[in-house]
Coordinates of C-alpha atoms in Angstrom, one line a residue:
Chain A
X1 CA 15.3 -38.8 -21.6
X2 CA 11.9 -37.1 -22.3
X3 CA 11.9 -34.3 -25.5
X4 CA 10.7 -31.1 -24.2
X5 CA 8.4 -30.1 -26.4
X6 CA 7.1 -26.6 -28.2
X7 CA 3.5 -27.3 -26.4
X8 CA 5.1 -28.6 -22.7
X9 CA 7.8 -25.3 -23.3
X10 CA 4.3 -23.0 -23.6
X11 CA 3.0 -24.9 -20.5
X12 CA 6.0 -24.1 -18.4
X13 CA 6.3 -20.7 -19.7
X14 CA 2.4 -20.1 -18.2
X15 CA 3.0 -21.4 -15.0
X16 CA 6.5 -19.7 -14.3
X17 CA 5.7 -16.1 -15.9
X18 CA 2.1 -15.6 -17.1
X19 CA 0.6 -14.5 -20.3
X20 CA 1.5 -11.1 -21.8
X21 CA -2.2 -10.6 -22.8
X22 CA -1.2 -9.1 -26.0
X23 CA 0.7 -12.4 -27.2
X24 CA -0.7 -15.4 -29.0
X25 CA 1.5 -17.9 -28.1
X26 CA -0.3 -21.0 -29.5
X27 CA 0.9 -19.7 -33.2
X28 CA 4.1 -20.6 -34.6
X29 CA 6.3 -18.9 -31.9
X30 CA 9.3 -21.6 -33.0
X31 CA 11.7 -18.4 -34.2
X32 CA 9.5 -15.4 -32.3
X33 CA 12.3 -14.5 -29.8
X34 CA 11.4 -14.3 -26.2
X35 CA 11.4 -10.8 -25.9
X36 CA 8.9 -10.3 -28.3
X37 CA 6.9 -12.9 -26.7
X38 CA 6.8 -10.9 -23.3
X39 CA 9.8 -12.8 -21.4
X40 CA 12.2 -11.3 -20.1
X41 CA 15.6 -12.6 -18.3
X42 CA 14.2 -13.3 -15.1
X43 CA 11.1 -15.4 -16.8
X44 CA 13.3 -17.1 -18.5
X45 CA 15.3 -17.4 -15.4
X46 CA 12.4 -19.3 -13.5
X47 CA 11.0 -21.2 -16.6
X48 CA 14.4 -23.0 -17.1
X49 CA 14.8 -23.8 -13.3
X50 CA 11.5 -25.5 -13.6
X51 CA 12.5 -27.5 -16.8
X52 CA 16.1 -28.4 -15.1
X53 CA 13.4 -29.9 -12.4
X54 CA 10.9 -31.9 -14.7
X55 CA 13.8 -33.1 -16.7
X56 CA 16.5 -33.4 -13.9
X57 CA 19.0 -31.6 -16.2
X58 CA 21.2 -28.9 -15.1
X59 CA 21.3 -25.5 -17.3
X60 CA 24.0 -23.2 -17.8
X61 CA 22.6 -20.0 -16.9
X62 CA 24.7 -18.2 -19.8
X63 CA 23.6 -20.6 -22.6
X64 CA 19.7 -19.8 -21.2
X65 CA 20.7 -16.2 -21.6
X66 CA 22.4 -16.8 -25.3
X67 CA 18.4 -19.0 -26.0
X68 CA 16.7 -15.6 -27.3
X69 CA 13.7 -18.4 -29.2
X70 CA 12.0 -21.0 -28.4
X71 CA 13.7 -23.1 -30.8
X72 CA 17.2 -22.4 -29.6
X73 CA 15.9 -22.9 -26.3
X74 CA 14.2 -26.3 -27.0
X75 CA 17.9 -27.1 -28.6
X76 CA 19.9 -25.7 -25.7
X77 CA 17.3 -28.3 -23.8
X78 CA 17.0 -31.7 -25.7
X79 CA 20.9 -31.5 -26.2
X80 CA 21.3 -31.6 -22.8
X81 CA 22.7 -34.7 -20.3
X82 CA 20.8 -35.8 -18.2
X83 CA 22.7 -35.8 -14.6
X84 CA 23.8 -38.2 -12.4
X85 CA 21.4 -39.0 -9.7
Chain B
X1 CA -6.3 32.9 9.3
X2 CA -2.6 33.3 10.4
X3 CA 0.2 34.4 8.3
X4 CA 1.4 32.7 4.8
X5 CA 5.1 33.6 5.4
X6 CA 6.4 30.2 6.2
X7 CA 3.5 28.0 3.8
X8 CA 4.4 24.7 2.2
X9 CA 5.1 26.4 -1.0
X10 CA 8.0 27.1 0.8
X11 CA 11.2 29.3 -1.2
X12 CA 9.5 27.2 -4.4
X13 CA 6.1 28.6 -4.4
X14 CA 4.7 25.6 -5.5
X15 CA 1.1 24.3 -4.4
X16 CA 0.9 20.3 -4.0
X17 CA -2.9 19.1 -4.3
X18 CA -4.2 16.0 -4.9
X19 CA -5.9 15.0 -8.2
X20 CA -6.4 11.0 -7.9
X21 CA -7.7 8.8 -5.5
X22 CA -7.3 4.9 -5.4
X23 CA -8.8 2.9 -2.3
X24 CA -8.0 -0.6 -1.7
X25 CA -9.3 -1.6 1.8
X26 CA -11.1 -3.7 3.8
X27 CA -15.3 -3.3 3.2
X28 CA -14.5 -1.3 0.3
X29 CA -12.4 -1.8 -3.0
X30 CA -12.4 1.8 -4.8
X31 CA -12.7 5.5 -3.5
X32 CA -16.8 5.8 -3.3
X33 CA -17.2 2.5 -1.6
X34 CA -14.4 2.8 0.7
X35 CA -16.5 6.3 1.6
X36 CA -19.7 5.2 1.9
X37 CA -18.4 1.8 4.1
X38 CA -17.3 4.5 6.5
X39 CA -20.3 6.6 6.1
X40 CA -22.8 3.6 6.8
X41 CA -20.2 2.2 9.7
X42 CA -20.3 -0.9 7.4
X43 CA -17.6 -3.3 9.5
X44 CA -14.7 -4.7 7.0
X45 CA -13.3 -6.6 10.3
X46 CA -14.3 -10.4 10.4
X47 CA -12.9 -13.7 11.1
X48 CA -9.8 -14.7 9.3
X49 CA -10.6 -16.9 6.1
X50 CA -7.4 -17.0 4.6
X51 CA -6.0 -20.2 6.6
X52 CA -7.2 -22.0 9.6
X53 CA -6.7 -19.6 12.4
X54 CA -8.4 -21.8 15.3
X55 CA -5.3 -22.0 16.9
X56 CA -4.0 -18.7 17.1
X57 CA -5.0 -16.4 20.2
X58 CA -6.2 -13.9 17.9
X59 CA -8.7 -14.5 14.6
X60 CA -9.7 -11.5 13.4
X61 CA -8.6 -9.2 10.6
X62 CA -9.8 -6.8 8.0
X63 CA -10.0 -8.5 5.3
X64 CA -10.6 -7.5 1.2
X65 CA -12.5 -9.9 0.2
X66 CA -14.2 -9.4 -3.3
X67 CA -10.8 -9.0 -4.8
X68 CA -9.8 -10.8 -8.0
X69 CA -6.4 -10.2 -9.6
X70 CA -6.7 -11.6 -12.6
X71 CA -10.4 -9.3 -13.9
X72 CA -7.6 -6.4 -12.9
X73 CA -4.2 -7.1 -13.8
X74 CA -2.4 -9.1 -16.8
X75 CA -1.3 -12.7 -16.6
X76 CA 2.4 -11.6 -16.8
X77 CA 2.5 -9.4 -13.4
X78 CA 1.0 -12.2 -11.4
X79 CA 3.4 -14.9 -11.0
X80 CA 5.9 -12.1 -9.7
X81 CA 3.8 -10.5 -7.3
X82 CA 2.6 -10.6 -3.2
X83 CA -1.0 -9.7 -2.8
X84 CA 0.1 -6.3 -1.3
X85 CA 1.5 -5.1 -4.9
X86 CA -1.4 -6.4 -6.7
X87 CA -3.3 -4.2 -4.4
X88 CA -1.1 -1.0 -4.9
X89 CA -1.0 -1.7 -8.9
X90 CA -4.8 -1.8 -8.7
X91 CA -4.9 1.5 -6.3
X92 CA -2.6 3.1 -8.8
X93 CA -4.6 2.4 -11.9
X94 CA -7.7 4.1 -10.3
X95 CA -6.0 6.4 -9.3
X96 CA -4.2 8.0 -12.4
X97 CA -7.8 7.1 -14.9
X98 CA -8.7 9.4 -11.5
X99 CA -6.6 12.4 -12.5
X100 CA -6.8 11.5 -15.9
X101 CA -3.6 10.8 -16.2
X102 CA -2.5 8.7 -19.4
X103 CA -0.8 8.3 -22.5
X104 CA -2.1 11.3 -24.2
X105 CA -2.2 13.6 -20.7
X106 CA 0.7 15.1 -22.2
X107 CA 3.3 14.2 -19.6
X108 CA 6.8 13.0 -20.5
X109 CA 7.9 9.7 -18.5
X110 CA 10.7 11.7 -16.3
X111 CA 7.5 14.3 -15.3
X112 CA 5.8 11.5 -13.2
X113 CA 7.2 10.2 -10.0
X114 CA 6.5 7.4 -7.4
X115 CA 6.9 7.7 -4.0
X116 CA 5.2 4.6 -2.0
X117 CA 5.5 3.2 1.6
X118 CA 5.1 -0.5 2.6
X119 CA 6.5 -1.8 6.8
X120 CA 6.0 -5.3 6.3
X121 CA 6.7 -6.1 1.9
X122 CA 5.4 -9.5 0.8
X123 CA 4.8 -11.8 3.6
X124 CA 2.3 -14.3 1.2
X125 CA 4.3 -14.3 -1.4
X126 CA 7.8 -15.7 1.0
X127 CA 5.4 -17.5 2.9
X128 CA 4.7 -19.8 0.0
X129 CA 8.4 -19.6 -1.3
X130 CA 9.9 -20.3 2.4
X131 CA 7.5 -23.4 2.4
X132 CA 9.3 -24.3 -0.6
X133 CA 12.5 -24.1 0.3
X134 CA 12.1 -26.2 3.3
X135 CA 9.5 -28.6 2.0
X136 CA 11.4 -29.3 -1.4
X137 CA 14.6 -27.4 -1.3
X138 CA 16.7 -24.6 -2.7
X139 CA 15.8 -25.4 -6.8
X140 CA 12.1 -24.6 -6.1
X141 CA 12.1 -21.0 -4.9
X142 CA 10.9 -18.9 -7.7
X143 CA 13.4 -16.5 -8.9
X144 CA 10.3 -13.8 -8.1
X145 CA 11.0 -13.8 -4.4
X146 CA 14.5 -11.6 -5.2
X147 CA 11.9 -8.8 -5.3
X148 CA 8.5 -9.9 -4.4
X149 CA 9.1 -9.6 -0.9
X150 CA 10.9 -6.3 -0.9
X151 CA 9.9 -2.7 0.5
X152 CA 10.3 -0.8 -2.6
X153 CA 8.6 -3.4 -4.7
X154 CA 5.7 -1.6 -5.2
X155 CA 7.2 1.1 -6.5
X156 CA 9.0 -0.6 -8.9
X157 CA 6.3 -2.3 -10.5
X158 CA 4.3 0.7 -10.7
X159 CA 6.6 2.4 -12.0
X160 CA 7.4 0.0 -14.6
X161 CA 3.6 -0.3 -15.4
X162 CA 3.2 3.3 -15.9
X163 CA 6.6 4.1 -17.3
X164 CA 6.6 6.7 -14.6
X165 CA 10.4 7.4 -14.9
X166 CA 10.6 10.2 -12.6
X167 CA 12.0 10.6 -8.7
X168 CA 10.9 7.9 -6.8
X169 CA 11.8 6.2 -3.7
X170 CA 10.3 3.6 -1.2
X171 CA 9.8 4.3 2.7
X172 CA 9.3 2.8 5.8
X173 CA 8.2 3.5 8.7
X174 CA 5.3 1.3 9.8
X175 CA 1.8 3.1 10.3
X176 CA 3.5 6.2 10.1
X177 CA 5.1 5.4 6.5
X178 CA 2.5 6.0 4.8
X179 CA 2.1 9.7 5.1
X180 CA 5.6 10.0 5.3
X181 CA 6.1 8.4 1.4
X182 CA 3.1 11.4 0.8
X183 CA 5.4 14.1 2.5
X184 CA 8.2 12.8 0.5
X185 CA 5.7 13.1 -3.0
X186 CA 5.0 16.7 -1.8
X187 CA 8.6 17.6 -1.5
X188 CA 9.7 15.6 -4.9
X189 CA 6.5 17.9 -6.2
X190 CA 8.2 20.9 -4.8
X191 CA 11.4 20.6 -6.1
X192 CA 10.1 20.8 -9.8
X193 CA 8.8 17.1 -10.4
X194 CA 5.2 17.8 -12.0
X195 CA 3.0 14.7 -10.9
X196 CA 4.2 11.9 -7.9
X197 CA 1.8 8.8 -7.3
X198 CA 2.4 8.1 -3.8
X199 CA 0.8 6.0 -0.8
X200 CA 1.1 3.1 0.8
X201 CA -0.5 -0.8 1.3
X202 CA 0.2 -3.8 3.2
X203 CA -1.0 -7.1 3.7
X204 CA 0.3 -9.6 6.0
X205 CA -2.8 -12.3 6.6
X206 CA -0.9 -15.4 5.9
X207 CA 0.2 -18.0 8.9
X208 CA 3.1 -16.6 9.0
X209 CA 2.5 -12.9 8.4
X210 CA -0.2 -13.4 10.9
X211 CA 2.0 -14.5 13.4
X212 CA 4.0 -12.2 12.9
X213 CA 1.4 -9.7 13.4
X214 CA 0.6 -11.0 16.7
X215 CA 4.1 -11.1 18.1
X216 CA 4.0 -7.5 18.2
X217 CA 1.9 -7.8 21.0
X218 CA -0.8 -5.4 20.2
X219 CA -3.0 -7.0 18.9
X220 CA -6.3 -7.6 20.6
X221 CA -7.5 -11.0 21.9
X222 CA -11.2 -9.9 21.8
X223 CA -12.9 -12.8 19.5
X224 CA -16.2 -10.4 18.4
X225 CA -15.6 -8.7 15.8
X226 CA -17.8 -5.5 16.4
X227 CA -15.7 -5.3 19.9
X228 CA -11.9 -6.2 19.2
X229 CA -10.7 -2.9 18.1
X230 CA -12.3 0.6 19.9
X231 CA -9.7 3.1 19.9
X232 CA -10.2 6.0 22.3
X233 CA -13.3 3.2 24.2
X234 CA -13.1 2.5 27.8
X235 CA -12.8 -1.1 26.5
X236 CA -9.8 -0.9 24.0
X237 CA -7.8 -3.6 23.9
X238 CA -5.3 -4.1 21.3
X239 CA -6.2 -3.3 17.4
X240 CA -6.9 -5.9 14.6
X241 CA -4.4 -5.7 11.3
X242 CA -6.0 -5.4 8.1
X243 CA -4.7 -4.9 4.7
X244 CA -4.9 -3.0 1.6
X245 CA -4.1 1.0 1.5
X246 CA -4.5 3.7 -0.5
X247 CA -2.7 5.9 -3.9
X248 CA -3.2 9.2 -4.5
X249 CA -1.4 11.7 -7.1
X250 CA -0.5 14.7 -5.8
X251 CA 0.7 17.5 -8.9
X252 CA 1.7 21.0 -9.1
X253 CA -1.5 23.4 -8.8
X254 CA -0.2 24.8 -11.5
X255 CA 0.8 22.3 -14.1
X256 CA -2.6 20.8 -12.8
X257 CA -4.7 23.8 -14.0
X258 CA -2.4 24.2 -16.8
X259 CA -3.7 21.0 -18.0
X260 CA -7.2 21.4 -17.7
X261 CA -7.6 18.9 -14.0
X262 CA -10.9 19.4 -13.2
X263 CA -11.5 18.0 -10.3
X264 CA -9.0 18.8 -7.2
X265 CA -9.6 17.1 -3.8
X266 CA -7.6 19.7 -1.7
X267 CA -4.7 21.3 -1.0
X268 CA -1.6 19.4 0.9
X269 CA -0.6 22.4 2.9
X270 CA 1.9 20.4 5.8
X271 CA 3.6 17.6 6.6
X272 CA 6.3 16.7 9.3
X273 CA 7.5 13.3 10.8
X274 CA 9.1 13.6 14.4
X275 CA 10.7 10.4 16.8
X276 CA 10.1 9.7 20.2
X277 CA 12.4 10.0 22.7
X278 CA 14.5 6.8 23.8
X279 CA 11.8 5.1 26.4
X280 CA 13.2 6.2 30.1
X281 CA 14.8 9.4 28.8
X282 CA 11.6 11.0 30.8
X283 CA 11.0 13.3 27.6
X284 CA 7.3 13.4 26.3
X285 CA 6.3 11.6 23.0
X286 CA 6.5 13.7 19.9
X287 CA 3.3 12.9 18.0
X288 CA 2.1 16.5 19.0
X289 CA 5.3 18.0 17.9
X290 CA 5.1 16.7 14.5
X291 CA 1.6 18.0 14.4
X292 CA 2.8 21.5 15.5
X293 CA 5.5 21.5 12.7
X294 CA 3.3 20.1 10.0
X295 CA 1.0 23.3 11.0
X296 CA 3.5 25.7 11.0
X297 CA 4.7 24.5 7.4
X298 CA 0.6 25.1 6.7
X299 CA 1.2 28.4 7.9
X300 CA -1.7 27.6 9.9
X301 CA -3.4 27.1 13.8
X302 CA -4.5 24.9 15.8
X303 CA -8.0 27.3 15.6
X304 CA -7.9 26.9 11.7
X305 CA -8.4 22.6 11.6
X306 CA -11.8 21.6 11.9
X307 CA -11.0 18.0 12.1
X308 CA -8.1 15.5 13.4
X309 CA -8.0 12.1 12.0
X310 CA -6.0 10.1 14.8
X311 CA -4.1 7.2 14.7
X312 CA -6.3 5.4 17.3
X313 CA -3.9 2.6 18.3
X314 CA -6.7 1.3 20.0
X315 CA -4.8 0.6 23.4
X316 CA -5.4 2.5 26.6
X317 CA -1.5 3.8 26.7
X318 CA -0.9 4.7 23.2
X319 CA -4.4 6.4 23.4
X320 CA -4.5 8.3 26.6
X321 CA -1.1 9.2 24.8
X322 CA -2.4 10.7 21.7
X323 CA -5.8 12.2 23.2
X324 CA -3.0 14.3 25.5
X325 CA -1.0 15.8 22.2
X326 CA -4.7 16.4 21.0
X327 CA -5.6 18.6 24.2
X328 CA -2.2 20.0 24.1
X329 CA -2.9 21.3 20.9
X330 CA -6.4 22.1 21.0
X331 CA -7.7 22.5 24.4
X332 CA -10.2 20.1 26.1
X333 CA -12.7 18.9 23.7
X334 CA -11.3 21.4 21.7
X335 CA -11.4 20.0 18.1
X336 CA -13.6 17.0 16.3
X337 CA -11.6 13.8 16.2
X338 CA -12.2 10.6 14.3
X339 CA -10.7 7.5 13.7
X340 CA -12.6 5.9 10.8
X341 CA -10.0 3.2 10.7
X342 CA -11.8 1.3 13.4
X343 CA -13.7 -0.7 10.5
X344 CA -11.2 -1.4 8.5
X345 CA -8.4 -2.8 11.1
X346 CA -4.5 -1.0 11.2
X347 CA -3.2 -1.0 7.6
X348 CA 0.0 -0.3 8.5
X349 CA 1.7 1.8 5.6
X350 CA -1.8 1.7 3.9
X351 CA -3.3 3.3 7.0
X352 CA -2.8 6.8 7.1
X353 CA -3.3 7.2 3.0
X354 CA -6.4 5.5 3.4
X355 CA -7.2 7.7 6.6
X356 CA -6.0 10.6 4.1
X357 CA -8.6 10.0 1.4
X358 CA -11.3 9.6 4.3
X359 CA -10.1 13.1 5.4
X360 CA -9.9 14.6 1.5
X361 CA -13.7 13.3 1.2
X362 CA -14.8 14.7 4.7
X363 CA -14.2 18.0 3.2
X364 CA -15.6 17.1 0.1
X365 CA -18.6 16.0 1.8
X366 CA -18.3 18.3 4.5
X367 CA -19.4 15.2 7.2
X368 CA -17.1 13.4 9.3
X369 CA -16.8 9.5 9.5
X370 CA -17.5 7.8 12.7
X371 CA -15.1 6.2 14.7
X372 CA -16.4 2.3 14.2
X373 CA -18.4 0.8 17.3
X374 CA -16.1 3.1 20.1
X375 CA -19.2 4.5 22.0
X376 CA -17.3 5.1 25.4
X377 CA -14.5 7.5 25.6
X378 CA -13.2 7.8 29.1
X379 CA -13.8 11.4 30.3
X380 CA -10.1 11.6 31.2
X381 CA -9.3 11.9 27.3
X382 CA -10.8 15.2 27.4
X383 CA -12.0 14.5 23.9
X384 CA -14.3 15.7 21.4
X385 CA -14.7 12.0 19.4
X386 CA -16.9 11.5 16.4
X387 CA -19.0 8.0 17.6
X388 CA -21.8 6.0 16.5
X389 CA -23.1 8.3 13.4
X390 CA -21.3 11.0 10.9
X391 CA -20.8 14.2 11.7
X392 CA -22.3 17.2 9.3
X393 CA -19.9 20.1 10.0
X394 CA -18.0 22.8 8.1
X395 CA -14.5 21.5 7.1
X396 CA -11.9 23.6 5.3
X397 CA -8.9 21.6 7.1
X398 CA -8.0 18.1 8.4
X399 CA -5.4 17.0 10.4
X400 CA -3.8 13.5 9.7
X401 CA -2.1 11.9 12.3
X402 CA 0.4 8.5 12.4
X403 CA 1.9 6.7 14.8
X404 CA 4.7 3.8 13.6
X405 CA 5.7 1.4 16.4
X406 CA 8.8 2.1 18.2
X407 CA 8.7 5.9 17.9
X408 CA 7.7 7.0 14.4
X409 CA 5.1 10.0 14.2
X410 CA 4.2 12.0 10.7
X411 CA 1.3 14.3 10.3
X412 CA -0.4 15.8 7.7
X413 CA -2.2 19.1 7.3
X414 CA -4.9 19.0 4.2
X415 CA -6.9 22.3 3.4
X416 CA -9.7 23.1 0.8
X417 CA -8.0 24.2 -2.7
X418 CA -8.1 27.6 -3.3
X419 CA -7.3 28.5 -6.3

């Protein structure tokens, strides 16, 4: 299956939840939790419905809750089956 | 003047005023150009241009139209919120820098309160989401619609926004909501809570909103714009919805001059909200009794308003019915009446805040909108109706009047501030 990437996870982010206008997100955000980014549960919430979407995987919704960074998230994500169709 | 024994200071002795204004409505976004829209009889009704209404009976609406989120909200509120709430977070912003209310006012989080009113929550917003469910399925519905659509979502947000941590609640009542959510502030304000933001808003112009709208069956068929919604005219027929609505903060006189507010519109000196009777019960509608209560918590008289703001349903029952609790109250052409809402359509929660700022500026201003393009008032109404320009005229106190559908009524007394 397709990698989701740091770039495509900033995308999705966008689209589902915004911009906290006081946030850079295009710096190294890897290890910045999510909180500190702006997102909270429910952004998170909708950002990894859309990503079970694009990459037709299915997400537990307590292992998104346990993601608090980007890179545990993009972990949680690339480690992930992709499910029968 | 009659007696002070039974004021709205009630056993507290606490004043309520208002401080803050925040106007989002049709022809107007913001307080002065709301006010001078209804001063220059500048229409905000026109021909729906949110969707392709060619096929409904009805087409008009009063619309907001040089609106932009984005230049007045951040990026993260707009995914999670219906046009309505960006409209009441906007209202709300304009209205606290109004009152000068901020982080260094000197208020703690649990001082402030919100207290907001909204009958028909975030029709856009589940419009789009509902088209997703059906179009694409369950997995597509964004996790926003838990909230986006609900009554006391504008509260919420608000309140989150602010960090306005005190007392706050969300009502509903349709047209009449709005000044009920402001009754409610005043009491909150009463009962020892030093600042409430309260009002209300609504928008509902989406195909599905819209229809909604016109299932009510009040809404008029007229297709010209300057003749679709007359209340009190010979030729009403029906009214046209419009959106937006209207915050205001309403403080303790006190803690207001204790604080150095500068600037205070008036004085909210009554309120009371009444039902009608079921329909065949023979009893008489109870718009004037609310009225009458909302005076008597003034501790005023009928002879101490100089001007009503009506709820001008704009059809010949509901009319005849409110220009009859008017003459009840008043006498035969006994009192100035308005009903500035004519330009900007029925608001629904937003309406009579909105119609409560027009009133706070009238005595401002001391001149009383016109009631849009009604010119013809049948003689039967026995009314004294503000039409074609303003009115110049001595105004120490306004009477606000509502009307909900199926039976709500809420009225507001406003005076001059005295300190």
């Amino acid at each position: 299956m397709a990698r989701l990437t740091l770039d495509a996870l900033r995308t999705i982010l966008v689209a589902c939840a915004g911009e906290d206008d006081g946030v850079d997100l295009s710096g190294d955000i890897l290890d910045t939790t999510f909180e500190d980014l702006g997102y909270d549960s429910l952004a998170l919430m909708e950002s990894a419905a859309r990503i079970e979407r694009e990459f037709g995987i299915a997400l537990d919704d307590d292992d998104v809750n346990e993601a608090l960074t980007p890179r545990l998230l993009l972990d949680l994500v690339n480690g992930s089956e992709v499910r029968a169709a | 003047m009659s007696t002070q024994s039974s004021t709205a200071a009630g056993a507290s002795g606490r004043r309520v005023v208002v401080t803050g204004l925040g106007v989002t409505a049709p022809g107007g976004i913001g307080t002065e150009h709301y006010w001078k829209a209804l001063l220059t009889g500048e229409n905000g009704i026109s021909e729906l241009s949110r969707f392709d209404a060619s096929r409904y009976p009805s087409r008009l609406a009063g619309q907001i139209d040089d609106f932009e989120a984005s230049d007045h909200l951040p990026g993260r509120l707009l995914p999670q919120t219906d046009v309505s709430t960006r409209y009441a977070l906007v209202a709300a912003d304009w209205a606290l820098a109004d009152a000068g209310v901020g982080p260094d006012a000197g208020f703690e989080d649990y001082d402030l309160g919100v207290v907001t009113s909204t009958a028909q929550g975030g029709f856009d917003f589940t419009h789009r989401e509902f088209h997703k469910l059906w179009s694409q399925g369950p997995e597509y519905v964004s996790v926003y619609e838990s909230f986006a659509w609900f009554y006391a979502v504008n509260t919420g947000q608000i309140s989150i926004r602010n960090t306005m941590r005190g007392p706050s609640a969300a009502l509903v009542g349709e047209q009449a909501g709005g000044l009920d959510a402001i009754g409610h502030a005043c009491r909150t304000v009463r009962r020892g809570t030093r600042l409430v933001l309260t009002g209300g808003v609504d928008s509902a112009l989406d195909p599905w909103g819209y229809a909604s709208q016109l299932a009510g069956g009040l809404v008029s068929t007229v297709a010209d714009p300057e003749r679709a919604y007359l209340p009190f005219d010979a030729e009403a027929s029906g009214h046209v919805p419009g959106e937006g609505g209207a915050v205001l903060i309403v403080e303790d006189a006190d803690s207001a001059r204790e604080r150095g507010v500068e600037r205070i519109y008036g004085e909210i000196a009554g309120y009371a909200a009444t039902f009608d009777p079921a329909p065949g019960s023979g009893r008489p509608p109870a718009l004037g009794r609310a009225a009458e209560l909302a005076l008597a918590q003034a501790g005023l008289t009928p002879a101490d308003v100089s001007v009503v703001f009506a709820d001008g349903a704009g059809a010949p029952d509901l009319d005849r019915a409110e220009a009859e609790a008017i003459g009840r109250l008043f006498g035969p052409h006994g009192v100035p009446v308005t009903a500035p809402k004519a330009l900007t359509g029925r608001l629904c929660a937003g309406g009579g805040p909105t119609d409560l700022v027009a009133a706070l500026l009238a005595l401002r201003d001391q001149v009383i909108p016109a009631t849009g393009r009604t010119a013809r008032v049948p003689d039967a109404y026995r009314l004294d109706l503000v039409t074609g320009q303003p009115r110049e005229a001595a105004l120490s106190t306004a009477l606000v009047l509502a009307r909900g559908r199926h039976g709500f009524n809420s009225a507001i007394v406003l005076t001059t501030h005295r300190p």
